[in-house]
PDB file of C-alpha atoms in Angstrom:
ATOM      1  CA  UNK A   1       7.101  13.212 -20.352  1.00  0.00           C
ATOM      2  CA  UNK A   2       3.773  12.260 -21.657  1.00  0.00           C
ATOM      3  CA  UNK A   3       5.784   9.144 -23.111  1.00  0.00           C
ATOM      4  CA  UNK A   4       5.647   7.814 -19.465  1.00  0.00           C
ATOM      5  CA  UNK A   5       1.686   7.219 -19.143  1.00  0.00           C
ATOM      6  CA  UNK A   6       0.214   4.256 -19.411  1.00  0.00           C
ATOM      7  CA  UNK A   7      -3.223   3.391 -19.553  1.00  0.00           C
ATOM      8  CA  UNK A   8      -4.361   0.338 -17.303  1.00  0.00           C
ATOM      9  CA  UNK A   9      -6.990  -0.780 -19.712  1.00  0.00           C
ATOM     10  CA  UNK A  10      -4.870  -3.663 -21.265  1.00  0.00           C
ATOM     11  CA  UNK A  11      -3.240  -7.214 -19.724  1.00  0.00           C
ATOM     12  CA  UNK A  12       0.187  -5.328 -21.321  1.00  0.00           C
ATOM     13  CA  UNK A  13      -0.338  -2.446 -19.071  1.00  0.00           C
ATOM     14  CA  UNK A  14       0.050  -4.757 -15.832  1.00  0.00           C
ATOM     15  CA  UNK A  15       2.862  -7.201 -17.014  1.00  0.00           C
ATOM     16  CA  UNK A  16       4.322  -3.904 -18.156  1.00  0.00           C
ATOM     17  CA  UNK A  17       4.175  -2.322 -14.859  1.00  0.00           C
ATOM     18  CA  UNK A  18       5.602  -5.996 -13.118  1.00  0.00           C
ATOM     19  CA  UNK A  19       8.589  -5.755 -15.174  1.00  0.00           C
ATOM     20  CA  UNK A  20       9.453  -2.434 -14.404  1.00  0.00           C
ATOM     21  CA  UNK A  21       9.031  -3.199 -10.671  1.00  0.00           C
ATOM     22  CA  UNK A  22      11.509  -6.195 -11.155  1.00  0.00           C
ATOM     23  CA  UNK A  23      13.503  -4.181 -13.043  1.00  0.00           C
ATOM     24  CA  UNK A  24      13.819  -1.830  -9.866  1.00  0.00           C
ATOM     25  CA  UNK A  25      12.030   1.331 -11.015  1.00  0.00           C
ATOM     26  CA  UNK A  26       9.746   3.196  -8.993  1.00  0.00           C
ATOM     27  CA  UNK A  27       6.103   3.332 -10.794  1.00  0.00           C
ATOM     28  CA  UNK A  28       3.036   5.295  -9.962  1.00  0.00           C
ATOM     29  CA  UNK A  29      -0.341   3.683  -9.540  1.00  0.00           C
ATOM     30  CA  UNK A  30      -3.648   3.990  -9.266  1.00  0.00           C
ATOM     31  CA  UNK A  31      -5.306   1.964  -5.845  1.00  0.00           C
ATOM     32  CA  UNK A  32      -9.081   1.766  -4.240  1.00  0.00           C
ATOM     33  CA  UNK A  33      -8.279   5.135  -2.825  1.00  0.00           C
ATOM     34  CA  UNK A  34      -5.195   7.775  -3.793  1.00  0.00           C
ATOM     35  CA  UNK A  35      -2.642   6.955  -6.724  1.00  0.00           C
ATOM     36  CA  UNK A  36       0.929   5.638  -5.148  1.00  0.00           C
ATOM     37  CA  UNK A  37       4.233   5.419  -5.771  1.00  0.00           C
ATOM     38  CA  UNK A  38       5.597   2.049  -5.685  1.00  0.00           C
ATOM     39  CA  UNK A  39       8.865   0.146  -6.285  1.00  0.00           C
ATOM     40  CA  UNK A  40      10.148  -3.611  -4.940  1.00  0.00           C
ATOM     41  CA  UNK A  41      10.136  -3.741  -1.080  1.00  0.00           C
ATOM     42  CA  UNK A  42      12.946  -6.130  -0.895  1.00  0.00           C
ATOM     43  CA  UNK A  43      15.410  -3.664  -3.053  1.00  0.00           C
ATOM     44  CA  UNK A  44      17.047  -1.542  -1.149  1.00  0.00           C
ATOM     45  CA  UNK A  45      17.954   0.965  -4.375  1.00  0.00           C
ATOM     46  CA  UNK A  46      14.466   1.331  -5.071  1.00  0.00           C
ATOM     47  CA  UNK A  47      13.345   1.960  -1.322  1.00  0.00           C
ATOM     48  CA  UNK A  48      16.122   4.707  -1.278  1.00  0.00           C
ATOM     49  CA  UNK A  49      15.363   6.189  -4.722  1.00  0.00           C
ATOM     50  CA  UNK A  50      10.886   5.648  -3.558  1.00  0.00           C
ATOM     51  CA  UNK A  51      12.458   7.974  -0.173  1.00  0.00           C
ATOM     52  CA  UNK A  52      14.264  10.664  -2.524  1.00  0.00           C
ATOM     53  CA  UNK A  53      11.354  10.990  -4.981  1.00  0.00           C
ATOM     54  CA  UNK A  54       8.699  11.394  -1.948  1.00  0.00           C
ATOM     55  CA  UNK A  55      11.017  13.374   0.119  1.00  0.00           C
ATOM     56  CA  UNK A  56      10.253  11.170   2.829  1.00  0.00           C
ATOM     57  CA  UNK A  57      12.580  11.232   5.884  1.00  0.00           C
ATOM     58  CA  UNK A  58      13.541   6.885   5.906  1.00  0.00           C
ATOM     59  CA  UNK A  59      11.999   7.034   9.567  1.00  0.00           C
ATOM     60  CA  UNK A  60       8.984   7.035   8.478  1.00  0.00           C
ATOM     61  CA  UNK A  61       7.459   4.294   7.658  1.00  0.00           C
ATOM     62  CA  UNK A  62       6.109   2.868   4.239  1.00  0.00           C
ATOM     63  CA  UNK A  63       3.395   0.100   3.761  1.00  0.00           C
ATOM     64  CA  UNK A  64       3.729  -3.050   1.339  1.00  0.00           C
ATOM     65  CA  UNK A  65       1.233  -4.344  -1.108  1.00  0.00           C
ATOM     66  CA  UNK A  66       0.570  -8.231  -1.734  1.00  0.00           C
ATOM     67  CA  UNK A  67      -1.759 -10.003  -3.911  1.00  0.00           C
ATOM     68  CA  UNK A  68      -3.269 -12.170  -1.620  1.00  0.00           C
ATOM     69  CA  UNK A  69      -3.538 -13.495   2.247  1.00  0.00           C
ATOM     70  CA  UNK A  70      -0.598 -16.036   1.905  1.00  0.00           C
ATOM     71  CA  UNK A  71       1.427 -13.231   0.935  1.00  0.00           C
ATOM     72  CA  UNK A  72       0.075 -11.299   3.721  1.00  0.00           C
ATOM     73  CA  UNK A  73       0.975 -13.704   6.178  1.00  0.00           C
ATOM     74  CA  UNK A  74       4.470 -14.530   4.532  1.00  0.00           C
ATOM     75  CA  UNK A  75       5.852 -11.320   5.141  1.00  0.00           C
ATOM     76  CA  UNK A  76       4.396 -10.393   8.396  1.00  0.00           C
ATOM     77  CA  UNK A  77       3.627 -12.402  11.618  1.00  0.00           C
ATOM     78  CA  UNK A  78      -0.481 -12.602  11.595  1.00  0.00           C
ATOM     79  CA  UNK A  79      -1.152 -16.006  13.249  1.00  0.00           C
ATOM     80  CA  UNK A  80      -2.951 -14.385  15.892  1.00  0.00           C
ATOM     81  CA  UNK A  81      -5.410 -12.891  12.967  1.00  0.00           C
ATOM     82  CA  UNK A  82      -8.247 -15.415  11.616  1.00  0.00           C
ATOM     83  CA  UNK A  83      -8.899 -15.635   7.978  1.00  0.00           C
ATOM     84  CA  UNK A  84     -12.287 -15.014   9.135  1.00  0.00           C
ATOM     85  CA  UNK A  85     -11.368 -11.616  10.296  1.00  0.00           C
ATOM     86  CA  UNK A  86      -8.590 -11.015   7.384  1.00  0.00           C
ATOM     87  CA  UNK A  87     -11.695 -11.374   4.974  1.00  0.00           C
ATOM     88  CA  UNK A  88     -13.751  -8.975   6.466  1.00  0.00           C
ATOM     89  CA  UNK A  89     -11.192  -6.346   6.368  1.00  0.00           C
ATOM     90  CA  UNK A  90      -9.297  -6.954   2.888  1.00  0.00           C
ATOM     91  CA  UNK A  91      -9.278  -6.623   0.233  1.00  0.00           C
ATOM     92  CA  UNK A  92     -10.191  -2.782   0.379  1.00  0.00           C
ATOM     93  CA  UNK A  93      -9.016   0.613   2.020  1.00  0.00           C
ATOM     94  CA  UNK A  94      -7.018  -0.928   5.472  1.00  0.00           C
ATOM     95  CA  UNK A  95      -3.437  -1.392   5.803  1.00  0.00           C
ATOM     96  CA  UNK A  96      -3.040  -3.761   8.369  1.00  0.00           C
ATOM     97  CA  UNK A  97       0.127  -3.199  10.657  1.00  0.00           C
ATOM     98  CA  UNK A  98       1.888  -6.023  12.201  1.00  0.00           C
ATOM     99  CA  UNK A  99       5.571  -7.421  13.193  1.00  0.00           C
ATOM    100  CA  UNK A 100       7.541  -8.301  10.145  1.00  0.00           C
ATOM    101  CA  UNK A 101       8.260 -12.192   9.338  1.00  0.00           C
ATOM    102  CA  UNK A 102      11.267 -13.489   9.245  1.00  0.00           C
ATOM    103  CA  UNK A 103      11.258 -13.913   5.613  1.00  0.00           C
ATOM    104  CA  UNK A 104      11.379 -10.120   5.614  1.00  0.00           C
ATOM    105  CA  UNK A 105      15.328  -9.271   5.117  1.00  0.00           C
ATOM    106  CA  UNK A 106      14.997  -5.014   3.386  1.00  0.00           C
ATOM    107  CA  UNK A 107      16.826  -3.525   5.767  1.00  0.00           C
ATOM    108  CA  UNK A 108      16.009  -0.259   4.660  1.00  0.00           C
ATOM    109  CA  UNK A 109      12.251  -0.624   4.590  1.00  0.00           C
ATOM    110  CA  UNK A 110      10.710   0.960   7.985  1.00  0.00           C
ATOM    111  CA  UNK A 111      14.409  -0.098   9.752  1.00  0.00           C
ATOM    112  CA  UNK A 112      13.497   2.253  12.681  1.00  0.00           C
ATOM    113  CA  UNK A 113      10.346  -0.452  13.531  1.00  0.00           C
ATOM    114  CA  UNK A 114      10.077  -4.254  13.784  1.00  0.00           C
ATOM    115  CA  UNK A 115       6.013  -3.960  11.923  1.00  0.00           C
ATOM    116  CA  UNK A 116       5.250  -3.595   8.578  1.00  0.00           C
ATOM    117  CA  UNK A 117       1.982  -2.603   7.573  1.00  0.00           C
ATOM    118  CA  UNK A 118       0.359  -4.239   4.657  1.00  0.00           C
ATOM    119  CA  UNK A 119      -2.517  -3.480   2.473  1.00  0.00           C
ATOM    120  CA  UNK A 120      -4.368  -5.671  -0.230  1.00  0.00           C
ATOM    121  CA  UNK A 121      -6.075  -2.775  -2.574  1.00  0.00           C
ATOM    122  CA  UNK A 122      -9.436  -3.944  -3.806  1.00  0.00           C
ATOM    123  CA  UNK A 123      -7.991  -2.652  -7.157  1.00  0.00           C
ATOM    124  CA  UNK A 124      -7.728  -5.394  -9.789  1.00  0.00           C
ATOM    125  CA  UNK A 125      -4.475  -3.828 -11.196  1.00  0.00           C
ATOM    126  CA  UNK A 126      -2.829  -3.582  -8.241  1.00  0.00           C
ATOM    127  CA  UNK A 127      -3.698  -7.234  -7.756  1.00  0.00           C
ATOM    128  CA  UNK A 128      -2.706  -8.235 -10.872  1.00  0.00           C
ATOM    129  CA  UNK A 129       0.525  -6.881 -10.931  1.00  0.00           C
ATOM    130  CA  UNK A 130       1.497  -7.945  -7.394  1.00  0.00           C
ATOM    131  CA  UNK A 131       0.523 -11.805  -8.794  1.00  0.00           C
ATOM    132  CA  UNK A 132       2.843 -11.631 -11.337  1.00  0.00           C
ATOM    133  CA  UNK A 133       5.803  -9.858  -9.484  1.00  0.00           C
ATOM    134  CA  UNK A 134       5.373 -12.085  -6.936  1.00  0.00           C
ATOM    135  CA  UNK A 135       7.184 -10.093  -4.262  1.00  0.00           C
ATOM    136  CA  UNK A 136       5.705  -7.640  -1.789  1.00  0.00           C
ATOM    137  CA  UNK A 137       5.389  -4.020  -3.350  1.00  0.00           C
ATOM    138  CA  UNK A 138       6.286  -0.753  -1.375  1.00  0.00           C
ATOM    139  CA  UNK A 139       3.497   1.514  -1.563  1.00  0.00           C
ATOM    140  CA  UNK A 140       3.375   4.877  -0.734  1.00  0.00           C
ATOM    141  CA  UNK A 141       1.040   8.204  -1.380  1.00  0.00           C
ATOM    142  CA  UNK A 142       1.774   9.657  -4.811  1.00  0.00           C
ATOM    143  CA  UNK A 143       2.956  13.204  -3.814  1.00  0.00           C
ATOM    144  CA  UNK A 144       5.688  14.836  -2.062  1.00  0.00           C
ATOM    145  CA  UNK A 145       5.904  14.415   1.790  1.00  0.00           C
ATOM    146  CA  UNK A 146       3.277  16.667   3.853  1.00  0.00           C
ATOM    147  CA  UNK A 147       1.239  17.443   0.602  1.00  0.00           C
ATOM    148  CA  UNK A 148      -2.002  16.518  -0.224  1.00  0.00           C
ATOM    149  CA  UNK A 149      -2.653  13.258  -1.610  1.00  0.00           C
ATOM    150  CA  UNK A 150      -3.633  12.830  -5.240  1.00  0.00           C
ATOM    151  CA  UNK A 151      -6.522  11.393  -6.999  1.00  0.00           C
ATOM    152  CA  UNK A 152      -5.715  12.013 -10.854  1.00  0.00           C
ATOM    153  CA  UNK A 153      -2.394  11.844 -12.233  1.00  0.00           C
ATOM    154  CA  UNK A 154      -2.450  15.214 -13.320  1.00  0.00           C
ATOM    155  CA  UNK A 155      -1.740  16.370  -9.837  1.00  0.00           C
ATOM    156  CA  UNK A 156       1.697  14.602  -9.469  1.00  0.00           C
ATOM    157  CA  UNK A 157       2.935  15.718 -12.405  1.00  0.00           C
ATOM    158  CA  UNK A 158       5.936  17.538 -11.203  1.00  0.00           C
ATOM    159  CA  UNK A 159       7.093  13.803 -10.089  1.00  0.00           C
ATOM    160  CA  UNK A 160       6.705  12.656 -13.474  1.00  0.00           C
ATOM    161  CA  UNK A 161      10.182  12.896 -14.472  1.00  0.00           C
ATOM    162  CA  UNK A 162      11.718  10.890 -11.984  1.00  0.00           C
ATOM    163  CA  UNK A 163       9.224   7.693 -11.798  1.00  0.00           C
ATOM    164  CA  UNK A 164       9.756   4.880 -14.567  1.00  0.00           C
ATOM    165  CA  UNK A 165       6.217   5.240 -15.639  1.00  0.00           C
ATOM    166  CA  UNK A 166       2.792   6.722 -14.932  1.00  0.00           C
ATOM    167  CA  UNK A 167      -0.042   3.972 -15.017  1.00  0.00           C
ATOM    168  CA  UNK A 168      -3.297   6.270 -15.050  1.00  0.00           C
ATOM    169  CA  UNK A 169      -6.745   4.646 -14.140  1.00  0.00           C
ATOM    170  CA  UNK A 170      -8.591   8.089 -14.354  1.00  0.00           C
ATOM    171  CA  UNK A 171      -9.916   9.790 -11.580  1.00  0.00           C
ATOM    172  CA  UNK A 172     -10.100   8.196  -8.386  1.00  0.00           C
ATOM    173  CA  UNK A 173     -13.395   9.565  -7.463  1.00  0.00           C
ATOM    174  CA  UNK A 174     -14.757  12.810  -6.994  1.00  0.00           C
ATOM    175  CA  UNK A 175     -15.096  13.236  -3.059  1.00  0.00           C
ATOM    176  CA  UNK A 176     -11.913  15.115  -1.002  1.00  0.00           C
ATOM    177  CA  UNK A 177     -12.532  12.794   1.723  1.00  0.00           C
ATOM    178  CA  UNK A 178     -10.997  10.046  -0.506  1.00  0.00           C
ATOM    179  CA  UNK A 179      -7.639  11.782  -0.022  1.00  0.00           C
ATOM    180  CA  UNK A 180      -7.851  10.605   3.506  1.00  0.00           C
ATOM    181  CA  UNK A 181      -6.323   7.694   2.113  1.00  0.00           C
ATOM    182  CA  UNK A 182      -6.715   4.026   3.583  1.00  0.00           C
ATOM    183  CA  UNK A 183      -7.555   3.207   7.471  1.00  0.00           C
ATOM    184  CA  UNK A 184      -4.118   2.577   8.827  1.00  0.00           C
ATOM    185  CA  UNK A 185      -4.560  -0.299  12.236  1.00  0.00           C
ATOM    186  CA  UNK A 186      -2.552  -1.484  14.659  1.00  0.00           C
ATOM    187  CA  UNK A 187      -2.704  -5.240  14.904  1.00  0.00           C
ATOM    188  CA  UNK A 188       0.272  -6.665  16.067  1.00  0.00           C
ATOM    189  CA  UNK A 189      -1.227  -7.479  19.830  1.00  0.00           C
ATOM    190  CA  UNK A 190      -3.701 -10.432  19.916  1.00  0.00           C
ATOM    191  CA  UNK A 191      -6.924  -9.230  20.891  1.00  0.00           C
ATOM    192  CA  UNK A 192      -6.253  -5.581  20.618  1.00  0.00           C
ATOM    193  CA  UNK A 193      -6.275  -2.766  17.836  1.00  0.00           C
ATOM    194  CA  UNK A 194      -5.593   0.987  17.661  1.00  0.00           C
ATOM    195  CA  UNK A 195      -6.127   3.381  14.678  1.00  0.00           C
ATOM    196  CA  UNK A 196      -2.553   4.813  13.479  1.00  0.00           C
ATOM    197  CA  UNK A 197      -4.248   6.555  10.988  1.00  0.00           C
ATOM    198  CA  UNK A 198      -8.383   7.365  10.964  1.00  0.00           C
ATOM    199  CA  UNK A 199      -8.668   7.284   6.623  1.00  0.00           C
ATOM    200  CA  UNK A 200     -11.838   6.720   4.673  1.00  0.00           C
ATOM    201  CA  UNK A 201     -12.747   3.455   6.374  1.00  0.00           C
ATOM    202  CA  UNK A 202     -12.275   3.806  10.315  1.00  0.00           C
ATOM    203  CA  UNK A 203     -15.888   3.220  11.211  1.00  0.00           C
ATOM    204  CA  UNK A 204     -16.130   0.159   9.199  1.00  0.00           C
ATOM    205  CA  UNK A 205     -12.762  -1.147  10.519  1.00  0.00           C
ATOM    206  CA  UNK A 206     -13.193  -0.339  14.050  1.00  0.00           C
ATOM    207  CA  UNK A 207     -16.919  -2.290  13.701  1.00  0.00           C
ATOM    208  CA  UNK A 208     -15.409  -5.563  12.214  1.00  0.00           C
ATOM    209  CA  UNK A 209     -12.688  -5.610  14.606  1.00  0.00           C
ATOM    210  CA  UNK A 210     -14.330  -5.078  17.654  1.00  0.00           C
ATOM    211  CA  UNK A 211     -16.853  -8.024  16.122  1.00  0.00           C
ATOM    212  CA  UNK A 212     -14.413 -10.479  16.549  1.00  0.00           C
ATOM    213  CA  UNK A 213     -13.893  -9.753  20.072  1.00  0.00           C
ATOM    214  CA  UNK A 214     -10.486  -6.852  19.586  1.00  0.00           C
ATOM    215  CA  UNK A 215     -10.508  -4.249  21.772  1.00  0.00           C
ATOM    216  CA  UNK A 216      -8.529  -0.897  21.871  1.00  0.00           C
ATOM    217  CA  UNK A 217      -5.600  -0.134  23.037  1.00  0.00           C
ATOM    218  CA  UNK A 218      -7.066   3.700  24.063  1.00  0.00           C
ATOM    219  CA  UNK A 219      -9.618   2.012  26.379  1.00  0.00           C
TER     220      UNK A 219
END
């Protein structure tokens, strides 16, 4: 199995990784916070196969990563968000939930919800690979549902077998509170926000936000 890692420390590594995303395999990654499992998010196969491998019920829903803020506001509808504020927030640890675009047609991505949430890691790999793909990425924890998140590859191993390849970027920092993941935010209402999910950057998030005049949806 130990054919499957990849180091990220080479411009092959990330045109490697963008072909096998084309290609419709599901990858793991390293991000800014936890590694992830990722695949296409407009093939439905993959977005099955990403489900299986997580054991993820397909209710739930999964996030996309894009390369940039076009791409951010190509597949969902963030009019209503300045690029003022979008720079404050990304890139780094915030997935930013809002309604999908029109231009978003994977069915079986998150079909129990009209949002999408969408991060843009401050990861340079990530980046990369998302600007030669092209396409939005699902992106997911790298574990199995309800377990802990993971920080070295070493710790998904058992998932190994069933991912197209492993791209390791080392550990992913030493602190637990890392596997807290990214700050997950409800943005979809102009002028209002609320925190799906607190991760490592809430209090940062929640202080930008309310900055540019959002206020929450708890209040």
């Amino acid at each position: 199995m130990y054919d499957k890692v990849k180091r990220i420390d080479n411009d092959l590594a990330v045109r490697e990784a963008a072909e096998l995303l084309a290609n419709g395999e599901v990858i793991a990654i390293p991000t800014d916070t936890v590694y992830g499992l990722a695949c296409r998010a407009d093939n439905a196969e993959a977005i099955n196969r990403l489900y299986q491998i997580k054991g993820r019920h397909e209710s739930k829903p999964i996030a996309i990563c894009v390369a940039n803020f076009t791409s951010l506001r190509t597949w969902g509808q963030a009019d209503h968000l300045s690029d003022a504020l979008l720079h404050k927030l990304l890139p780094g640890a915030v997935t930013i939930v809002v309604k999908k675009s029109s231009k978003f047609k994977n069915s079986k991505l998150n079909p129990a919800s009209a949002n999408i949430g969408i991060r843009i890691p401050k990861y340079k790999f990530i980046q990369d690979v998302c600007s030669i793909l092209q396409l939005p990425i699902a992106l997911t924890s790298a574990n199995v549902s309800a377990d802990k998140s993971t920080l070295n590859i070493h710790e998904f191993q058992a998932l190994w077998c069933k991912l197209g390849a492993v791209f390791d970027g080392g550990q992913l920092g030493l602190s637990e509170n890392q596997r807290a993941a990214s700050t997950v935010i409800d943005l979809t209402e102009k002028d209002r926000y609320s925190i799906i999910r607190e991760g490592v950057a809430v209090e940062r998030t929640i202080k930008i936000v309310e900055k540019y005049y959002f206020s929450s949806k708890e209040k």
